[in-house]
Amino acid sequence: MNTRTTGGEGVILIVDDNATNLGVLFDYLKNATFRVLVAQHGKAALELLQEARPDLILLDVLMPEMDGFETCKHLKENPATRDIPVIFMTALTETVDKVRGFELGAVDYVTKPLQHEEVLARVNTHLTLGRLKQHLIRKNEELAAVNRNLAHLVQEKTRQLVQQEKTATIGRMIQGIVHNMKTPLAVIANSNLVITKKIEKLSAGLSSTPEPEIAELLNSIAQDSALVEKAHGQIMQIVNNLMLKSRMDQSADAKPVNLNSLLKQEFDFLNADPQFKHKTEKELQLDERLPELPLVYSDIAQVVENLINNALDAMWQSENRRLGVRTRQDSSHVYIDISDTGSGIPPDKLEAIFDPFFTTKPPKGEENEGEPTGTGLGLHTCLELLKPFRGEIRVESEVGKGSTFTVVLPKEVHKG
Ligand SMILES: Nc1ncnc2c1ncn2[C@@H]1O[C@H](COP(=O)(O)OP(=O)(O)OP(=O)(O)O)[C@@H](O)[C@H]1O
Ligand SMILES: [Mg+2]
């Protein structure tokens, strides 16, 4: 008989202690174009399976030492071999043994003496089933991955939307609050001025040596009035910063801006301040081939001013004050570096400095001689101003040495 039996692709492991059976089945399956591995007992099969990964196992039930059931149990316990379909070969016809085989995880059985065509048919069926199962598992994994990805995307998008909505709501709230505060603030300032004037008038009308109680009372009113003026000043500083922020929400038209000229102008402006001119060494290093970028001039000027002010503030107690401003570019971005030899920023504060109202400076009126004051809105405002141009700010800083703030602007700007 030399007809080639139809088989297929795949590796089959035959486990049988009977060398004759093994040989006949080996030849038959080999002839059916399968790759065939053999083992003569359960232990040998398990050893072989540490290296090989057959697509199907034909397992004899009756074997010395470790029988087929025992071998099957081991196979199903090991995650590496658990999914390989097992077909039992059994001479036993009692129902109980067949049931035991299925209970142990076998997919099928064939009875001895073997009908080779039957073996082939069953082998082919289970190989196909096995492949379909693997295919399904892979598809399922792919689907699960797509699902995870989708879930992540939805979550991220939702977070962005909530954040945008929050920012917009806060912006509207701030505008409303600032608007409502302006009139009462003006009233406070005016009334306080009137009170001061009235005290002056009263003092002038009194005799040169007024009653001590009256003198004391007038004095204390004057002190209270000074306190009110100071508090008013603090509130106005915050209000002005907030108004700047809400002004930003009204989008202005972007026009090509020459950042080098903008920086030169800022330096000329600073040079007019004698404090800066005489006490601060400055270095302006401009890339003359810097392209013009579509920006809102006043917004970028505001960003640069805020950063330069911070740099100067950071150096108020420094021995050597050096302010460096530099422009540079690469293929995709333009950079403005503003560096100082000031106090520097501790690493754990590097993120917080961009939070609104984060400041290490005292409010106006509470500063020591020459000490800079702040509201903590400067850097936050910078980020908001840069947002429409997809700009960002990077910081490098070393405590006691100084800091470099870098404005990063993409060359391709899509205003959004
Ligand atoms: N160049 C710098 N060197 C050291 N610290 C800095 C520098 N720039 C900013 N900081 C730190 O970041 C904080 C926040 O800066 P930001 O400009 O937002 O507010 P501010 O300068 O304190 O107040 P405002 O700018 O509103 O008047 C500052 O108080 C300071 O501690
Ligand atoms: Mg500032």
Coordinates of C-alpha atoms and ligand atoms in Angstrom, one line a residue:
M1 CA 0.0 0.0 0.0
N2 CA 1.8 3.1 -1.2
T3 CA -1.0 5.6 -1.4
R4 CA -0.2 8.8 0.4
T5 CA -2.8 9.5 3.0
T6 CA -4.1 13.0 3.3
G7 CA -2.9 14.6 6.4
G8 CA -1.6 18.1 6.9
E9 CA 0.7 20.4 8.7
G10 CA 1.5 20.0 12.3
V11 CA 3.7 18.2 14.8
I12 CA 2.3 15.1 16.6
L13 CA 3.7 13.4 19.6
I14 CA 3.0 9.7 20.0
V15 CA 3.5 8.2 23.4
D16 CA 3.3 4.4 23.5
D17 CA 5.4 1.7 25.3
N18 CA 4.7 -0.8 22.6
A19 CA 7.5 -0.4 20.0
T20 CA 5.6 -2.1 17.2
N21 CA 2.5 0.0 17.6
L22 CA 4.7 3.1 17.9
G23 CA 6.5 2.2 14.7
V24 CA 3.4 1.5 12.6
L25 CA 1.6 4.7 13.7
F26 CA 4.8 6.7 13.2
D27 CA 5.1 5.5 9.6
Y28 CA 1.5 6.1 8.9
L29 CA 1.3 9.7 10.2
K30 CA 4.7 10.5 8.7
N31 CA 3.3 9.3 5.4
A32 CA 0.4 11.6 6.0
T33 CA 2.9 14.5 5.9
F34 CA 2.9 15.2 9.6
R35 CA 6.1 15.8 11.6
V36 CA 6.1 13.0 14.2
L37 CA 7.8 12.8 17.6
V38 CA 7.8 9.7 19.8
A39 CA 8.2 8.8 23.4
Q40 CA 8.1 5.3 24.9
H41 CA 6.8 6.2 28.3
G42 CA 5.1 9.0 30.2
K43 CA 8.3 10.4 31.8
A44 CA 10.1 10.5 28.5
A45 CA 7.1 12.4 27.0
L46 CA 7.2 15.0 29.8
E47 CA 10.9 15.4 29.3
L48 CA 10.6 15.8 25.6
L49 CA 7.8 18.4 26.2
Q50 CA 10.3 20.7 28.0
E51 CA 11.9 21.3 24.6
A52 CA 9.2 20.5 22.0
R53 CA 5.7 22.0 21.4
P54 CA 3.7 19.4 19.4
D55 CA 0.2 20.5 18.1
L56 CA -1.4 17.2 19.4
I57 CA -0.5 14.2 21.6
L58 CA -1.6 10.6 21.0
L59 CA -1.3 9.1 24.4
D60 CA -1.4 5.3 25.3
V61 CA -3.4 4.6 28.5
L62 CA -1.7 1.4 29.6
M63 CA 2.0 2.1 30.2
P64 CA 4.4 0.9 33.0
E65 CA 5.4 3.3 35.7
M66 CA 3.5 6.4 34.7
D67 CA 0.4 5.5 32.8
G68 CA -1.5 7.7 30.3
F69 CA -3.9 9.1 32.9
E70 CA -1.1 10.2 35.2
T71 CA 0.9 11.7 32.3
C72 CA -2.2 13.6 31.1
K73 CA -2.7 15.0 34.7
H74 CA 0.9 16.3 34.6
L75 CA 0.3 17.8 31.1
K76 CA -2.8 19.6 32.2
E77 CA -1.2 21.0 35.4
N78 CA 1.6 22.7 33.4
P79 CA 0.6 26.0 31.8
A80 CA 3.1 25.4 29.0
T81 CA 1.5 22.1 27.9
R82 CA -2.1 22.6 29.2
D83 CA -3.5 23.7 25.8
I84 CA -2.1 20.8 23.7
P85 CA -5.0 18.5 22.7
V86 CA -4.6 15.0 24.0
I87 CA -6.2 11.9 22.3
F88 CA -6.1 8.7 24.4
M89 CA -5.4 5.4 22.8
T90 CA -7.0 2.7 24.8
A91 CA -7.6 -1.0 24.5
L92 CA -10.1 -0.8 27.4
T93 CA -13.7 -0.5 26.4
E94 CA -15.2 0.1 29.8
T95 CA -17.1 3.4 29.9
V96 CA -15.5 4.4 33.2
D97 CA -12.1 4.7 31.7
K98 CA -13.2 6.8 28.8
V99 CA -15.0 9.1 31.2
R100 CA -11.8 9.3 33.3
G101 CA -9.9 10.4 30.2
F102 CA -12.3 13.2 29.4
E103 CA -12.4 14.2 33.1
L104 CA -8.6 14.6 32.9
G105 CA -8.9 17.0 30.0
A106 CA -8.5 14.7 26.9
V107 CA -10.3 15.9 23.8
D108 CA -11.0 12.4 22.3
Y109 CA -10.0 8.8 22.3
V110 CA -9.3 6.0 19.8
T111 CA -9.6 2.3 20.6
K112 CA -7.0 -0.4 20.0
P113 CA -6.5 -2.1 17.6
L114 CA -6.2 1.2 15.8
Q115 CA -8.1 1.9 12.6
H116 CA -5.5 4.2 11.0
E117 CA -8.0 6.1 8.9
E118 CA -10.1 6.8 12.0
V119 CA -6.9 8.0 13.8
L120 CA -6.1 10.3 10.9
A121 CA -9.7 11.7 10.8
R122 CA -9.7 12.4 14.5
V123 CA -6.2 13.9 14.5
N124 CA -7.2 16.2 11.6
T125 CA -10.4 17.3 13.3
H126 CA -8.6 18.2 16.6
L127 CA -5.8 19.9 14.9
T128 CA -8.3 22.1 13.1
L129 CA -10.2 22.7 16.3
G130 CA -7.0 23.5 18.1
R131 CA -6.0 26.0 15.4
L132 CA -9.4 27.6 15.5
K133 CA -9.2 27.9 19.2
Q134 CA -5.7 29.5 19.1
H135 CA -7.0 31.9 16.4
L136 CA -10.0 32.8 18.6
I137 CA -7.7 33.3 21.6
R138 CA -5.4 35.6 19.6
K139 CA -8.4 37.5 18.2
N140 CA -9.8 37.8 21.8
E141 CA -6.5 39.2 23.0
E142 CA -6.4 41.7 20.1
L143 CA -10.0 42.7 20.9
A144 CA -9.1 43.1 24.6
A145 CA -6.1 45.3 23.7
V146 CA -8.3 47.4 21.4
N147 CA -10.8 47.7 24.2
R148 CA -8.2 48.7 26.8
N149 CA -6.9 51.3 24.4
L150 CA -10.4 52.6 23.7
A151 CA -11.2 52.8 27.4
H152 CA -8.0 54.7 28.0
L153 CA -8.7 57.1 25.2
V154 CA -12.2 57.8 26.4
Q155 CA -10.9 58.3 29.9
E156 CA -8.2 60.7 28.7
K157 CA -10.7 62.6 26.5
T158 CA -13.2 62.9 29.3
R159 CA -10.5 64.2 31.7
Q160 CA -9.4 66.8 29.1
L161 CA -13.0 67.9 28.5
V162 CA -13.6 68.2 32.3
Q163 CA -10.4 70.1 32.6
Q164 CA -11.3 72.5 29.7
E165 CA -14.7 73.0 31.1
K166 CA -13.3 73.7 34.6
T167 CA -10.8 76.2 33.2
A168 CA -13.4 77.9 31.2
T169 CA -15.8 78.1 34.2
I170 CA -13.1 79.4 36.5
G171 CA -12.2 82.0 33.8
R172 CA -15.8 83.2 33.6
M173 CA -16.0 83.2 37.4
I174 CA -12.9 85.3 37.7
Q175 CA -14.1 87.8 35.1
G176 CA -17.4 88.1 37.0
I177 CA -15.7 88.5 40.4
V178 CA -13.1 91.0 39.2
H179 CA -15.8 93.0 37.4
N180 CA -18.0 93.1 40.6
M181 CA -15.0 94.0 42.8
K182 CA -13.9 97.1 40.8
T183 CA -16.7 99.5 41.9
P184 CA -16.5 98.7 45.7
L185 CA -12.7 98.8 45.5
A186 CA -12.9 102.3 44.0
V187 CA -15.3 103.3 46.7
I188 CA -13.0 102.0 49.4
A189 CA -10.0 103.9 47.9
N190 CA -12.0 107.1 47.6
S191 CA -13.5 106.9 51.0
N192 CA -10.2 106.3 52.5
L193 CA -8.8 109.3 50.8
V194 CA -11.7 111.4 52.0
I195 CA -11.0 110.1 55.6
T196 CA -7.3 111.1 55.3
K197 CA -8.3 114.5 54.1
K198 CA -10.8 115.0 56.9
I199 CA -8.3 114.0 59.5
E200 CA -5.8 116.5 58.1
K201 CA -8.5 119.2 58.1
L202 CA -9.5 118.3 61.7
S203 CA -5.9 118.4 62.9
A204 CA -5.4 121.7 61.2
G205 CA -8.5 123.1 62.9
L206 CA -7.4 122.0 66.4
S207 CA -5.3 124.0 68.7
S208 CA -1.6 123.3 68.6
T209 CA -1.9 121.3 71.9
P210 CA -5.1 119.3 71.6
E211 CA -6.5 117.1 74.3
P212 CA -4.4 113.9 74.6
E213 CA -7.4 111.6 74.0
I214 CA -8.3 113.5 70.9
A215 CA -4.7 113.5 69.6
E216 CA -4.5 109.7 70.2
L217 CA -7.8 109.1 68.5
L218 CA -6.8 111.0 65.4
N219 CA -3.5 109.2 65.3
S220 CA -5.2 105.8 65.5
I221 CA -7.7 106.8 62.7
A222 CA -4.7 107.8 60.6
Q223 CA -3.0 104.5 61.2
D224 CA -6.2 102.5 60.3
S225 CA -6.5 104.5 57.2
A226 CA -2.9 103.7 56.2
L227 CA -3.7 100.0 56.8
V228 CA -6.7 100.2 54.5
E229 CA -4.6 101.8 51.8
K230 CA -2.1 99.0 52.1
A231 CA -4.7 96.3 51.9
H232 CA -6.3 98.1 48.9
G233 CA -2.9 98.1 47.2
Q234 CA -2.6 94.3 47.7
I235 CA -6.0 93.7 46.3
M236 CA -5.4 95.9 43.3
Q237 CA -2.3 94.0 42.5
I238 CA -4.2 90.7 42.4
V239 CA -7.1 92.3 40.5
N240 CA -4.8 93.7 37.9
N241 CA -3.2 90.3 37.4
L242 CA -6.6 88.6 37.1
M243 CA -7.8 91.2 34.6
L244 CA -4.7 90.5 32.5
K245 CA -5.7 86.9 32.6
S246 CA -9.2 87.5 31.5
R247 CA -8.0 89.9 28.8
M248 CA -6.1 86.9 27.4
D249 CA -9.3 85.0 26.9
Q250 CA -10.3 87.5 24.3
S251 CA -8.2 86.3 21.5
A252 CA -6.1 88.9 19.7
D253 CA -4.9 88.4 16.1
A254 CA -1.5 86.9 15.7
K255 CA 1.0 88.8 13.5
P256 CA 4.6 87.9 12.6
V257 CA 6.8 88.9 15.5
N258 CA 10.5 89.4 15.4
L259 CA 11.5 88.1 18.8
N260 CA 15.0 89.5 18.6
S261 CA 13.7 93.1 18.2
L262 CA 11.2 92.4 21.0
L263 CA 14.0 91.4 23.3
K264 CA 16.2 94.3 22.3
Q265 CA 13.3 96.6 23.2
E266 CA 12.8 95.0 26.5
F267 CA 16.5 95.5 27.3
D268 CA 16.4 99.2 26.3
F269 CA 13.4 99.5 28.6
L270 CA 15.3 97.8 31.5
N271 CA 18.4 100.0 30.8
A272 CA 16.3 103.0 31.6
D273 CA 16.1 101.7 35.2
P274 CA 19.4 102.8 36.9
Q275 CA 19.2 99.9 39.4
F276 CA 19.4 97.5 36.4
K277 CA 21.9 99.4 34.4
H278 CA 24.5 99.7 37.1
K279 CA 24.1 96.7 39.2
T280 CA 23.3 94.0 36.8
E281 CA 25.6 92.5 34.2
K282 CA 23.6 91.6 31.2
E283 CA 24.2 89.5 28.1
L284 CA 22.0 89.5 25.1
Q285 CA 22.8 86.7 22.7
L286 CA 20.6 86.7 19.6
D287 CA 20.4 84.2 16.8
E288 CA 20.2 86.7 13.9
R289 CA 18.7 84.0 11.6
L290 CA 15.7 83.5 13.9
P291 CA 12.5 83.3 11.8
E292 CA 9.5 85.6 12.6
L293 CA 6.7 83.7 14.3
P294 CA 2.9 84.5 14.1
L295 CA 2.4 85.7 17.7
V296 CA 0.6 88.4 19.6
Y297 CA 3.4 90.9 20.3
S298 CA 2.0 92.2 23.6
D299 CA 1.4 88.7 25.0
I300 CA 4.9 87.5 24.3
A301 CA 6.3 90.8 25.6
Q302 CA 4.3 90.2 28.8
V303 CA 5.8 86.7 29.1
V304 CA 9.3 88.0 28.7
E305 CA 8.8 90.8 31.1
N306 CA 7.4 88.4 33.8
L307 CA 10.4 86.1 33.4
I308 CA 12.9 88.9 33.4
N309 CA 11.2 90.4 36.5
N310 CA 11.4 87.0 38.2
A311 CA 15.1 86.7 37.3
L312 CA 15.8 90.2 38.7
D313 CA 13.8 89.4 41.8
A314 CA 15.7 86.2 42.4
M315 CA 19.0 88.2 42.3
W316 CA 18.0 90.9 44.8
Q317 CA 20.4 89.6 47.4
S318 CA 23.0 88.1 45.0
E319 CA 26.6 89.3 45.0
N320 CA 27.0 88.9 41.3
R321 CA 23.9 89.7 39.3
R322 CA 24.0 88.4 35.7
L323 CA 21.0 88.3 33.5
G324 CA 21.4 86.3 30.3
V325 CA 18.8 86.4 27.4
R326 CA 19.4 84.3 24.4
T327 CA 17.5 83.2 21.3
R328 CA 18.2 80.0 19.4
Q329 CA 16.4 77.5 17.2
D330 CA 16.3 74.0 15.9
S331 CA 14.4 72.6 12.9
S332 CA 11.0 72.6 14.8
H333 CA 11.2 75.2 17.6
V334 CA 12.4 78.6 18.6
Y335 CA 13.8 79.0 22.1
I336 CA 14.2 82.1 24.4
D337 CA 16.5 81.4 27.4
I338 CA 16.3 83.8 30.3
S339 CA 19.0 83.0 32.9
D340 CA 19.9 84.5 36.2
T341 CA 22.5 84.1 39.0
G342 CA 19.8 84.3 41.7
S343 CA 18.6 82.1 44.5
G344 CA 17.6 79.1 42.4
I345 CA 14.6 76.9 43.0
P346 CA 14.6 73.7 45.2
P347 CA 13.7 70.7 43.0
D348 CA 10.5 69.9 45.0
K349 CA 9.2 73.4 44.2
L350 CA 9.8 73.3 40.4
E351 CA 6.3 72.2 39.6
A352 CA 4.5 74.3 42.1
I353 CA 5.9 77.6 40.9
F354 CA 3.5 77.5 38.0
D355 CA 0.4 77.2 40.2
P356 CA -1.7 80.3 40.5
F357 CA -0.9 82.2 43.7
F358 CA 2.2 80.2 44.5
T359 CA 4.8 82.7 45.7
T360 CA 7.7 82.9 48.0
K361 CA 7.6 86.7 48.0
P362 CA 5.8 88.9 50.6
P363 CA 2.7 90.9 49.4
K364 CA 3.1 94.6 48.8
G365 CA 3.5 96.6 52.0
E366 CA 5.0 93.7 53.9
E367 CA 8.4 93.6 52.3
N368 CA 11.7 94.5 53.8
E369 CA 13.8 97.3 52.4
G370 CA 14.4 96.5 48.7
E371 CA 12.7 93.1 48.9
P372 CA 10.6 92.2 45.8
T373 CA 6.9 91.6 46.3
G374 CA 4.6 89.2 44.5
T375 CA 1.2 87.7 44.0
G376 CA 2.2 84.3 42.5
L377 CA 0.3 84.9 39.3
G378 CA 3.3 85.7 37.0
L379 CA 4.3 82.3 35.8
H380 CA 0.7 81.0 35.6
T381 CA -0.1 84.0 33.4
C382 CA 2.9 83.2 31.2
L383 CA 1.6 79.7 30.6
E384 CA -1.9 81.0 29.8
L385 CA -0.5 83.6 27.4
L386 CA 1.6 80.9 25.6
K387 CA -1.2 78.4 25.3
P388 CA -2.7 79.7 22.0
F389 CA 0.7 79.4 20.4
R390 CA 1.4 75.9 21.8
G391 CA 4.2 77.4 23.7
E392 CA 5.7 76.0 26.9
I393 CA 8.2 76.9 29.6
R394 CA 11.0 74.7 30.8
V395 CA 13.1 75.4 33.9
E396 CA 16.5 74.4 35.0
S397 CA 17.6 75.5 38.4
E398 CA 20.2 75.0 41.0
V399 CA 19.8 76.4 44.5
G400 CA 22.4 79.1 45.2
K401 CA 23.6 79.2 41.6
G402 CA 20.7 80.4 39.6
S403 CA 18.0 79.4 37.1
T404 CA 17.3 79.3 33.4
F405 CA 13.7 79.6 32.2
T406 CA 13.2 78.7 28.5
V407 CA 10.3 79.7 26.4
V408 CA 9.7 77.0 23.8
L409 CA 7.7 78.1 20.7
P410 CA 6.9 75.7 17.9
K411 CA 7.7 77.1 14.4
E412 CA 4.5 75.6 13.0
V413 CA 1.8 77.4 15.1
H414 CA -1.8 76.5 14.7
K415 CA -3.7 78.9 16.8
G416 CA -6.3 76.9 18.8
Ligands
LIG1 N1 14.1 83.1 38.2 C1 13.6 82.6 39.4 N2 14.5 82.3 40.3 C2 14.1 81.8 41.5 N3 12.8 81.6 41.8 C3 11.9 81.9 40.9 C4 12.2 82.4 39.6 N4 11.1 82.6 38.9 C5 10.1 82.2 39.7 N5 10.5 81.8 40.9 C6 9.7 81.3 42.0 O1 8.4 81.0 41.6 C7 7.5 81.7 42.3 C8 6.3 82.1 41.5 O2 6.7 83.0 40.4 P1 5.5 83.9 39.8 O3 6.2 84.7 38.8 O4 4.4 83.0 39.4 O5 5.0 84.7 41.0 P2 5.8 85.9 41.8 O6 6.9 86.3 41.0 O7 6.0 85.4 43.2 O8 4.6 87.0 41.9 P3 4.1 87.9 40.6 O9 4.9 87.5 39.4 O10 2.7 87.5 40.5 O11 4.3 89.3 41.0 C9 8.2 82.9 42.9 O12 7.6 83.4 44.0 C10 9.6 82.3 43.2 O13 9.6 81.6 44.4
MG2 MG 6.7 86.8 39.0

